[in-house]
Amino acid sequence: MILQFAGWYADEAIRPPVRDRCELGDGGRAVIGYNAERDALDIRSAADPVLSAAAVVTARSAHWCLTNLHTEDTYFVENMERGGEFVKVAPRRQDIPIPFELARLVLPVARGAAMINVFGPEPRFLAAAPAAPGGRTNWPRLDENSAYFRVLVALCEPQLRGYPPGAVPTITDVIARLEGKGRATTLTRAAVNHHINYLATEKLQVTEWAGATGGKRSYWKREAVVAMALRSGLVGEEHLVLLPSRSAAGSGTLLRRSGAEASVRGAEAPASGAEVPARGAGAPARDTGAPAGGAGRPDPGVNRPDPGVSRPDPGVSRPQGPVPSSVPAPRSRPDR
């Protein structure tokens, strides 16, 4: 088991720790504290004295335990493998088991909140059991190839990537996020709302569970389906590949629009020195220069193109193919 100092939550001056790394064997104990003389964090084994000790970490065979030595502050431990999961450790709580193998411990000290990465022991699992009759789970089955599942993944993405639990995308955010993933048309607000309502009422059935019916909050369904999907493991980081890359999602519309406008401009713009033909057949070419003295008025029968406005040509078709996107690389596992 390894404890590694990871930095500070706030953008403060760099304060290197006194000791930033500690390795523990089964049953070993490490003390995390704040060194006032050096104004830095201190991580060392329990055998060495630590000034202003804040927490004690104990290694076990298949998990690790945390003791909060503070009388006022609550610590929390984040799961680095699955976004949105965390454990709160109340003041003076002793030896609370932490089930996360790769975790980040966040604890406040005198000059800010420190982050410590904990690489715990590998979890143990039971041997594979015989398949249940029918091979069905008790959680609702979701079709991962459906549009409603992609909407659900887009809603869960911020928390899967480590953002705070309250970061739930809006309908506009979902539409923009799903644009360009092999779709000829963009989802509308009505379609996204329909998929969310279907998830909340038919698939996940969170209407009564959420306890926020009656129209008091219009966004409660989004929060409820995200919470249920993440807590039950129906959506995970492995499903993020169903979304387009961030660059493609943000620039897909712009690329298609700019490409179409460039084709329109190329079709409309006359060659250098060419004359604009008049409407009547066989009519003499008309001089496009301004009349002398400003006395003459332009002929209303001639459509003079405005150089500042790009008018689409009905004969030019917009490209319909999706913008190529790269699949985000999976998160690498830190070396122990």
GROMACS .gro file of C-alpha atoms in nm:
model
  336
    1MET     CA    1   0.000   0.000   0.000
    2ILE     CA    2   0.132   0.345  -0.097
    3LEU     CA    3   0.041   0.697   0.018
    4GLN     CA    4   0.153   0.976  -0.219
    5PHE     CA    5   0.108   1.351  -0.171
    6ALA     CA    6  -0.084   1.485  -0.476
    7GLY     CA    7  -0.101   1.861  -0.416
    8TRP     CA    8  -0.335   2.125  -0.280
    9TYR     CA    9  -0.694   2.200  -0.371
   10ALA     CA   10  -0.646   2.578  -0.396
   11ASP     CA   11  -0.404   2.751  -0.632
   12GLU     CA   12  -0.161   2.857  -0.366
   13ALA     CA   13   0.213   2.898  -0.349
   14ILE     CA   14   0.408   2.576  -0.399
   15ARG     CA   15   0.484   2.419  -0.061
   16PRO     CA   16   0.677   2.095  -0.096
   17PRO     CA   17   0.589   1.839   0.170
   18VAL     CA   18   0.838   1.732   0.433
   19ARG     CA   19   0.777   1.369   0.341
   20ASP     CA   20   0.549   1.306   0.045
   21ARG     CA   21   0.546   0.927   0.022
   22CYS     CA   22   0.500   0.632   0.253
   23GLU     CA   23   0.476   0.258   0.185
   24LEU     CA   24   0.289   0.024   0.419
   25GLY     CA   25   0.266  -0.350   0.453
   26ASP     CA   26  -0.028  -0.547   0.588
   27GLY     CA   27  -0.109  -0.403   0.929
   28GLY     CA   28   0.120  -0.102   0.884
   29ARG     CA   29   0.015   0.245   0.997
   30ALA     CA   30   0.095   0.591   0.859
   31VAL     CA   31   0.032   0.928   1.020
   32ILE     CA   32  -0.060   1.234   0.813
   33GLY     CA   33  -0.005   1.572   0.969
   34TYR     CA   34   0.084   1.934   0.918
   35ASN     CA   35   0.435   2.061   0.992
   36ALA     CA   36   0.397   2.420   1.108
   37GLU     CA   37   0.771   2.486   1.100
   38ARG     CA   38   0.796   2.400   0.733
   39ASP     CA   39   0.436   2.501   0.645
   40ALA     CA   40   0.394   2.171   0.463
   41LEU     CA   41   0.224   1.834   0.480
   42ASP     CA   42   0.401   1.545   0.647
   43ILE     CA   43   0.341   1.175   0.575
   44ARG     CA   44   0.539   0.919   0.769
   45SER     CA   45   0.507   0.588   0.950
   46ALA     CA   46   0.335   0.579   1.288
   47ALA     CA   47   0.667   0.505   1.460
   48ASP     CA   48   0.791   0.858   1.383
   49PRO     CA   49   0.639   1.154   1.571
   50VAL     CA   50   0.435   1.398   1.364
   51LEU     CA   51   0.340   1.747   1.478
   52SER     CA   52  -0.031   1.834   1.448
   53ALA     CA   53  -0.133   1.486   1.335
   54ALA     CA   54  -0.456   1.496   1.131
   55ALA     CA   55  -0.526   1.136   1.027
   56VAL     CA   56  -0.403   0.780   1.061
   57VAL     CA   57  -0.412   0.529   0.774
   58THR     CA   58  -0.396   0.156   0.846
   59ALA     CA   59  -0.333  -0.107   0.580
   60ARG     CA   60  -0.535  -0.430   0.577
   61SER     CA   61  -0.523  -0.736   0.356
   62ALA     CA   62  -0.814  -0.636   0.126
   63HIS     CA   63  -0.893  -0.276   0.226
   64TRP     CA   64  -0.757   0.010   0.432
   65CYS     CA   65  -0.887   0.211   0.727
   66LEU     CA   66  -0.886   0.580   0.808
   67THR     CA   67  -0.900   0.750   1.147
   68ASN     CA   68  -0.995   1.117   1.171
   69LEU     CA   69  -0.804   1.279   1.457
   70HIS     CA   70  -0.965   1.621   1.424
   71THR     CA   71  -1.238   1.736   1.660
   72GLU     CA   72  -1.422   1.959   1.410
   73ASP     CA   73  -1.332   1.881   1.049
   74THR     CA   74  -1.491   1.611   0.830
   75TYR     CA   75  -1.264   1.439   0.580
   76PHE     CA   76  -1.372   1.268   0.260
   77VAL     CA   77  -1.221   1.001   0.037
   78GLU     CA   78  -1.292   1.000  -0.338
   79ASN     CA   79  -1.288   0.693  -0.559
   80MET     CA   80  -1.044   0.761  -0.844
   81GLU     CA   81  -1.173   0.470  -1.053
   82ARG     CA   82  -1.543   0.554  -1.055
   83GLY     CA   83  -1.637   0.921  -1.054
   84GLY     CA   84  -1.896   1.040  -0.804
   85GLU     CA   85  -1.823   0.784  -0.532
   86PHE     CA   86  -1.688   0.907  -0.200
   87VAL     CA   87  -1.686   0.828   0.172
   88LYS     CA   88  -1.725   1.090   0.446
   89VAL     CA   89  -1.525   1.044   0.764
   90ALA     CA   90  -1.677   1.225   1.062
   91PRO     CA   91  -1.459   1.396   1.326
   92ARG     CA   92  -1.296   1.153   1.571
   93ARG     CA   93  -1.421   0.852   1.371
   94GLN     CA   94  -1.181   0.562   1.421
   95ASP     CA   95  -1.078   0.295   1.168
   96ILE     CA   96  -1.354   0.343   0.913
   97PRO     CA   97  -1.303   0.087   0.631
   98ILE     CA   98  -1.238   0.237   0.287
   99PRO     CA   99  -1.329  -0.001   0.002
  100PHE     CA  100  -1.158   0.195  -0.278
  101GLU     CA  101  -0.842   0.051  -0.424
  102LEU     CA  102  -0.738   0.380  -0.590
  103ALA     CA  103  -0.853   0.672  -0.380
  104ARG     CA  104  -0.785   1.037  -0.307
  105LEU     CA  105  -0.796   1.154   0.054
  106VAL     CA  106  -0.888   1.520   0.100
  107LEU     CA  107  -0.826   1.672   0.441
  108PRO     CA  108  -0.800   2.034   0.555
  109VAL     CA  109  -0.493   2.159   0.734
  110ALA     CA  110  -0.392   2.501   0.862
  111ARG     CA  111  -0.316   2.645   0.517
  112GLY     CA  112  -0.566   2.472   0.288
  113ALA     CA  113  -0.699   2.134   0.178
  114ALA     CA  114  -0.438   1.872   0.093
  115MET     CA  115  -0.485   1.582  -0.148
  116ILE     CA  116  -0.320   1.245  -0.090
  117ASN     CA  117  -0.346   0.959  -0.338
  118VAL     CA  118  -0.383   0.619  -0.176
  119PHE     CA  119  -0.300   0.303  -0.372
  120GLY     CA  120  -0.460   0.040  -0.155
  121PRO     CA  121  -0.457  -0.339  -0.166
  122GLU     CA  122  -0.641  -0.516  -0.444
  123PRO     CA  123  -0.996  -0.613  -0.352
  124ARG     CA  124  -1.091  -0.976  -0.319
  125PHE     CA  125  -1.392  -1.136  -0.488
  126LEU     CA  126  -1.574  -1.463  -0.449
  127ALA     CA  127  -1.532  -1.733  -0.707
  128ALA     CA  128  -1.764  -1.714  -1.005
  129ALA     CA  129  -2.107  -1.850  -0.914
  130PRO     CA  130  -2.329  -2.057  -1.146
  131ALA     CA  131  -2.542  -1.843  -1.374
  132ALA     CA  132  -2.879  -1.751  -1.231
  133PRO     CA  133  -3.190  -1.895  -1.401
  134GLY     CA  134  -3.254  -1.684  -1.708
  135GLY     CA  135  -2.929  -1.491  -1.654
  136ARG     CA  136  -3.120  -1.170  -1.580
  137THR     CA  137  -3.031  -0.894  -1.339
  138ASN     CA  138  -3.281  -0.740  -1.101
  139TRP     CA  139  -3.191  -0.393  -1.220
  140PRO     CA  140  -3.372  -0.277  -1.535
  141ARG     CA  141  -3.203  -0.371  -1.861
  142LEU     CA  142  -3.095  -0.073  -2.071
  143ASP     CA  143  -3.027  -0.096  -2.443
  144GLU     CA  144  -2.678   0.046  -2.489
  145ASN     CA  145  -2.741   0.099  -2.862
  146SER     CA  146  -3.048   0.317  -2.807
  147ALA     CA  147  -3.077   0.693  -2.817
  148TYR     CA  148  -3.209   0.715  -2.460
  149PHE     CA  149  -2.896   0.540  -2.331
  150ARG     CA  150  -2.669   0.791  -2.507
  151VAL     CA  151  -2.871   1.070  -2.347
  152LEU     CA  152  -2.821   0.901  -2.009
  153VAL     CA  153  -2.445   0.871  -2.064
  154ALA     CA  154  -2.424   1.239  -2.160
  155LEU     CA  155  -2.605   1.328  -1.837
  156CYS     CA  156  -2.370   1.113  -1.629
  157GLU     CA  157  -2.047   1.217  -1.804
  158PRO     CA  158  -1.944   1.509  -1.576
  159GLN     CA  159  -1.958   1.293  -1.264
  160LEU     CA  160  -1.787   1.003  -1.439
  161ARG     CA  161  -1.500   1.241  -1.519
  162GLY     CA  162  -1.467   1.355  -1.158
  163TYR     CA  163  -1.682   1.667  -1.147
  164PRO     CA  164  -1.893   1.738  -0.834
  165PRO     CA  165  -2.216   1.537  -0.794
  166GLY     CA  166  -2.429   1.846  -0.860
  167ALA     CA  167  -2.288   1.891  -1.211
  168VAL     CA  168  -2.585   1.766  -1.419
  169PRO     CA  169  -2.592   1.892  -1.781
  170THR     CA  170  -2.886   2.092  -1.913
  171ILE     CA  171  -3.096   1.991  -2.213
  172THR     CA  172  -2.893   2.227  -2.432
  173ASP     CA  173  -2.569   2.072  -2.305
  174VAL     CA  174  -2.692   1.722  -2.388
  175ILE     CA  175  -2.790   1.823  -2.742
  176ALA     CA  176  -2.449   1.981  -2.804
  177ARG     CA  177  -2.265   1.686  -2.649
  178LEU     CA  178  -2.437   1.425  -2.867
  179GLU     CA  179  -2.397   1.616  -3.191
  180GLY     CA  180  -2.177   1.449  -3.450
  181LYS     CA  181  -2.186   1.086  -3.327
  182GLY     CA  182  -2.283   0.925  -3.656
  183ARG     CA  183  -2.618   1.105  -3.670
  184ALA     CA  184  -2.753   1.279  -3.980
  185THR     CA  185  -2.988   1.492  -3.768
  186THR     CA  186  -2.948   1.659  -3.431
  187LEU     CA  187  -3.167   1.567  -3.137
  188THR     CA  188  -3.429   1.827  -3.055
  189ARG     CA  189  -3.522   1.951  -2.709
  190ALA     CA  190  -3.850   1.761  -2.731
  191ALA     CA  191  -3.666   1.437  -2.814
  192VAL     CA  192  -3.420   1.474  -2.526
  193ASN     CA  193  -3.701   1.554  -2.283
  194HIS     CA  194  -3.890   1.248  -2.408
  195HIS     CA  195  -3.590   1.019  -2.347
  196ILE     CA  196  -3.537   1.160  -1.996
  197ASN     CA  197  -3.904   1.117  -1.912
  198TYR     CA  198  -3.893   0.760  -2.047
  199LEU     CA  199  -3.591   0.680  -1.828
  200ALA     CA  200  -3.748   0.836  -1.519
  201THR     CA  201  -4.094   0.683  -1.549
  202GLU     CA  202  -4.049   0.356  -1.740
  203LYS     CA  203  -3.693   0.226  -1.709
  204LEU     CA  204  -3.552   0.351  -1.377
  205GLN     CA  205  -3.888   0.444  -1.221
  206VAL     CA  206  -3.752   0.726  -1.008
  207THR     CA  207  -4.072   0.932  -0.995
  208GLU     CA  208  -4.170   0.833  -0.643
  209TRP     CA  209  -3.814   0.763  -0.531
  210ALA     CA  210  -3.701   1.118  -0.607
  211GLY     CA  211  -3.977   1.270  -0.394
  212ALA     CA  212  -3.980   1.590  -0.599
  213THR     CA  213  -4.298   1.556  -0.801
  214GLY     CA  214  -4.558   1.825  -0.847
  215GLY     CA  215  -4.353   2.045  -1.079
  216LYS     CA  216  -4.163   2.218  -0.799
  217ARG     CA  217  -3.834   2.173  -0.981
  218SER     CA  218  -3.824   2.113  -1.355
  219TYR     CA  219  -3.482   1.948  -1.349
  220TRP     CA  220  -3.541   1.687  -1.078
  221LYS     CA  221  -3.578   1.406  -1.333
  222ARG     CA  222  -3.230   1.466  -1.472
  223GLU     CA  223  -3.078   1.458  -1.124
  224ALA     CA  224  -3.277   1.149  -1.026
  225VAL     CA  225  -3.187   0.936  -1.330
  226VAL     CA  226  -2.818   1.031  -1.298
  227ALA     CA  227  -2.810   0.939  -0.928
  228MET     CA  228  -2.986   0.607  -0.986
  229ALA     CA  229  -2.774   0.511  -1.289
  230LEU     CA  230  -2.443   0.584  -1.114
  231ARG     CA  231  -2.534   0.428  -0.779
  232SER     CA  232  -2.661   0.108  -0.937
  233GLY     CA  233  -2.367   0.075  -1.179
  234LEU     CA  234  -2.587   0.090  -1.491
  235VAL     CA  235  -2.356   0.356  -1.641
  236GLY     CA  236  -1.979   0.357  -1.602
  237GLU     CA  237  -1.665   0.498  -1.757
  238GLU     CA  238  -1.663   0.221  -2.016
  239HIS     CA  239  -1.975   0.378  -2.171
  240LEU     CA  240  -1.806   0.713  -2.243
  241VAL     CA  241  -1.693   0.575  -2.580
  242LEU     CA  242  -2.056   0.610  -2.694
  243LEU     CA  243  -2.013   0.988  -2.692
  244PRO     CA  244  -1.826   1.187  -2.959
  245SER     CA  245  -1.493   1.337  -2.870
  246ARG     CA  246  -1.511   1.676  -2.705
  247SER     CA  247  -1.347   1.855  -2.999
  248ALA     CA  248  -1.586   1.698  -3.251
  249ALA     CA  249  -1.892   1.766  -3.037
  250GLY     CA  250  -1.801   2.131  -2.997
  251SER     CA  251  -1.703   2.199  -3.357
  252GLY     CA  252  -1.918   1.963  -3.563
  253THR     CA  253  -2.182   2.221  -3.651
  254LEU     CA  254  -1.922   2.489  -3.713
  255LEU     CA  255  -1.722   2.268  -3.948
  256ARG     CA  256  -2.027   2.167  -4.150
  257ARG     CA  257  -2.154   2.523  -4.167
  258SER     CA  258  -1.819   2.671  -4.266
  259GLY     CA  259  -1.769   2.404  -4.532
  260ALA     CA  260  -2.111   2.471  -4.685
  261GLU     CA  261  -2.063   2.846  -4.683
  262ALA     CA  262  -1.725   2.809  -4.849
  263SER     CA  263  -1.889   2.606  -5.128
  264VAL     CA  264  -2.164   2.868  -5.164
  265ARG     CA  265  -1.914   3.150  -5.186
  266GLY     CA  266  -1.717   2.960  -5.446
  267ALA     CA  267  -2.031   2.900  -5.653
  268GLU     CA  268  -2.158   3.259  -5.625
  269ALA     CA  269  -1.840   3.462  -5.663
  270PRO     CA  270  -1.776   3.567  -6.028
  271ALA     CA  271  -1.433   3.536  -6.175
  272SER     CA  272  -1.203   3.833  -6.158
  273GLY     CA  273  -1.284   4.077  -6.438
  274ALA     CA  274  -1.601   3.890  -6.542
  275GLU     CA  275  -1.920   4.077  -6.615
  276VAL     CA  276  -2.250   4.010  -6.439
  277PRO     CA  277  -2.507   3.898  -6.697
  278ALA     CA  278  -2.836   4.085  -6.727
  279ARG     CA  279  -3.173   3.911  -6.682
  280GLY     CA  280  -3.293   3.942  -7.038
  281ALA     CA  281  -3.164   3.705  -7.302
  282GLY     CA  282  -2.923   3.870  -7.538
  283ALA     CA  283  -2.917   4.192  -7.335
  284PRO     CA  284  -2.586   4.378  -7.335
  285ALA     CA  285  -2.361   4.334  -7.038
  286ARG     CA  286  -2.414   4.589  -6.766
  287ASP     CA  287  -2.129   4.782  -6.610
  288THR     CA  288  -2.118   4.704  -6.238
  289GLY     CA  289  -1.930   5.022  -6.147
  290ALA     CA  290  -2.097   5.307  -5.958
  291PRO     CA  291  -2.263   5.572  -6.180
  292ALA     CA  292  -2.078   5.899  -6.220
  293GLY     CA  293  -2.172   6.174  -5.979
  294GLY     CA  294  -2.404   5.944  -5.785
  295ALA     CA  295  -2.703   6.061  -5.995
  296GLY     CA  296  -2.805   5.724  -6.136
  297ARG     CA  297  -3.001   5.467  -5.934
  298PRO     CA  298  -2.929   5.091  -5.951
  299ASP     CA  299  -3.158   4.883  -6.168
  300PRO     CA  300  -3.402   4.698  -5.935
  301GLY     CA  301  -3.416   4.407  -6.179
  302VAL     CA  302  -3.054   4.316  -6.117
  303ASN     CA  303  -2.966   4.129  -5.797
  304ARG     CA  304  -2.635   4.264  -5.687
  305PRO     CA  305  -2.462   4.031  -5.439
  306ASP     CA  306  -2.379   4.182  -5.103
  307PRO     CA  307  -2.009   4.115  -5.036
  308GLY     CA  308  -2.077   4.090  -4.659
  309VAL     CA  309  -2.356   3.833  -4.676
  310SER     CA  310  -2.329   3.474  -4.792
  311ARG     CA  311  -2.654   3.362  -4.959
  312PRO     CA  312  -2.699   2.985  -4.985
  313ASP     CA  313  -2.741   2.838  -5.331
  314PRO     CA  314  -3.020   2.577  -5.349
  315GLY     CA  315  -2.805   2.380  -5.587
  316VAL     CA  316  -2.529   2.335  -5.329
  317SER     CA  317  -2.587   2.057  -5.078
  318ARG     CA  318  -2.452   2.059  -4.726
  319PRO     CA  319  -2.224   1.772  -4.631
  320GLN     CA  320  -2.417   1.522  -4.421
  321GLY     CA  321  -2.142   1.291  -4.302
  322PRO     CA  322  -2.035   1.293  -3.938
  323VAL     CA  323  -1.723   1.468  -3.832
  324PRO     CA  324  -1.450   1.212  -3.758
  325SER     CA  325  -1.385   1.180  -3.389
  326SER     CA  326  -1.132   0.998  -3.182
  327VAL     CA  327  -1.233   0.764  -2.904
  328PRO     CA  328  -1.107   0.894  -2.569
  329ALA     CA  329  -0.825   0.687  -2.432
  330PRO     CA  330  -0.909   0.481  -2.121
  331ARG     CA  331  -0.775   0.600  -1.791
  332SER     CA  332  -0.436   0.452  -1.719
  333ARG     CA  333  -0.383   0.270  -1.394
  334PRO     CA  334  -0.117   0.429  -1.170
  335ASP     CA  335   0.187   0.217  -1.098
  336ARG     CA  336   0.222   0.104  -0.745
   0.00000   0.00000   0.00000
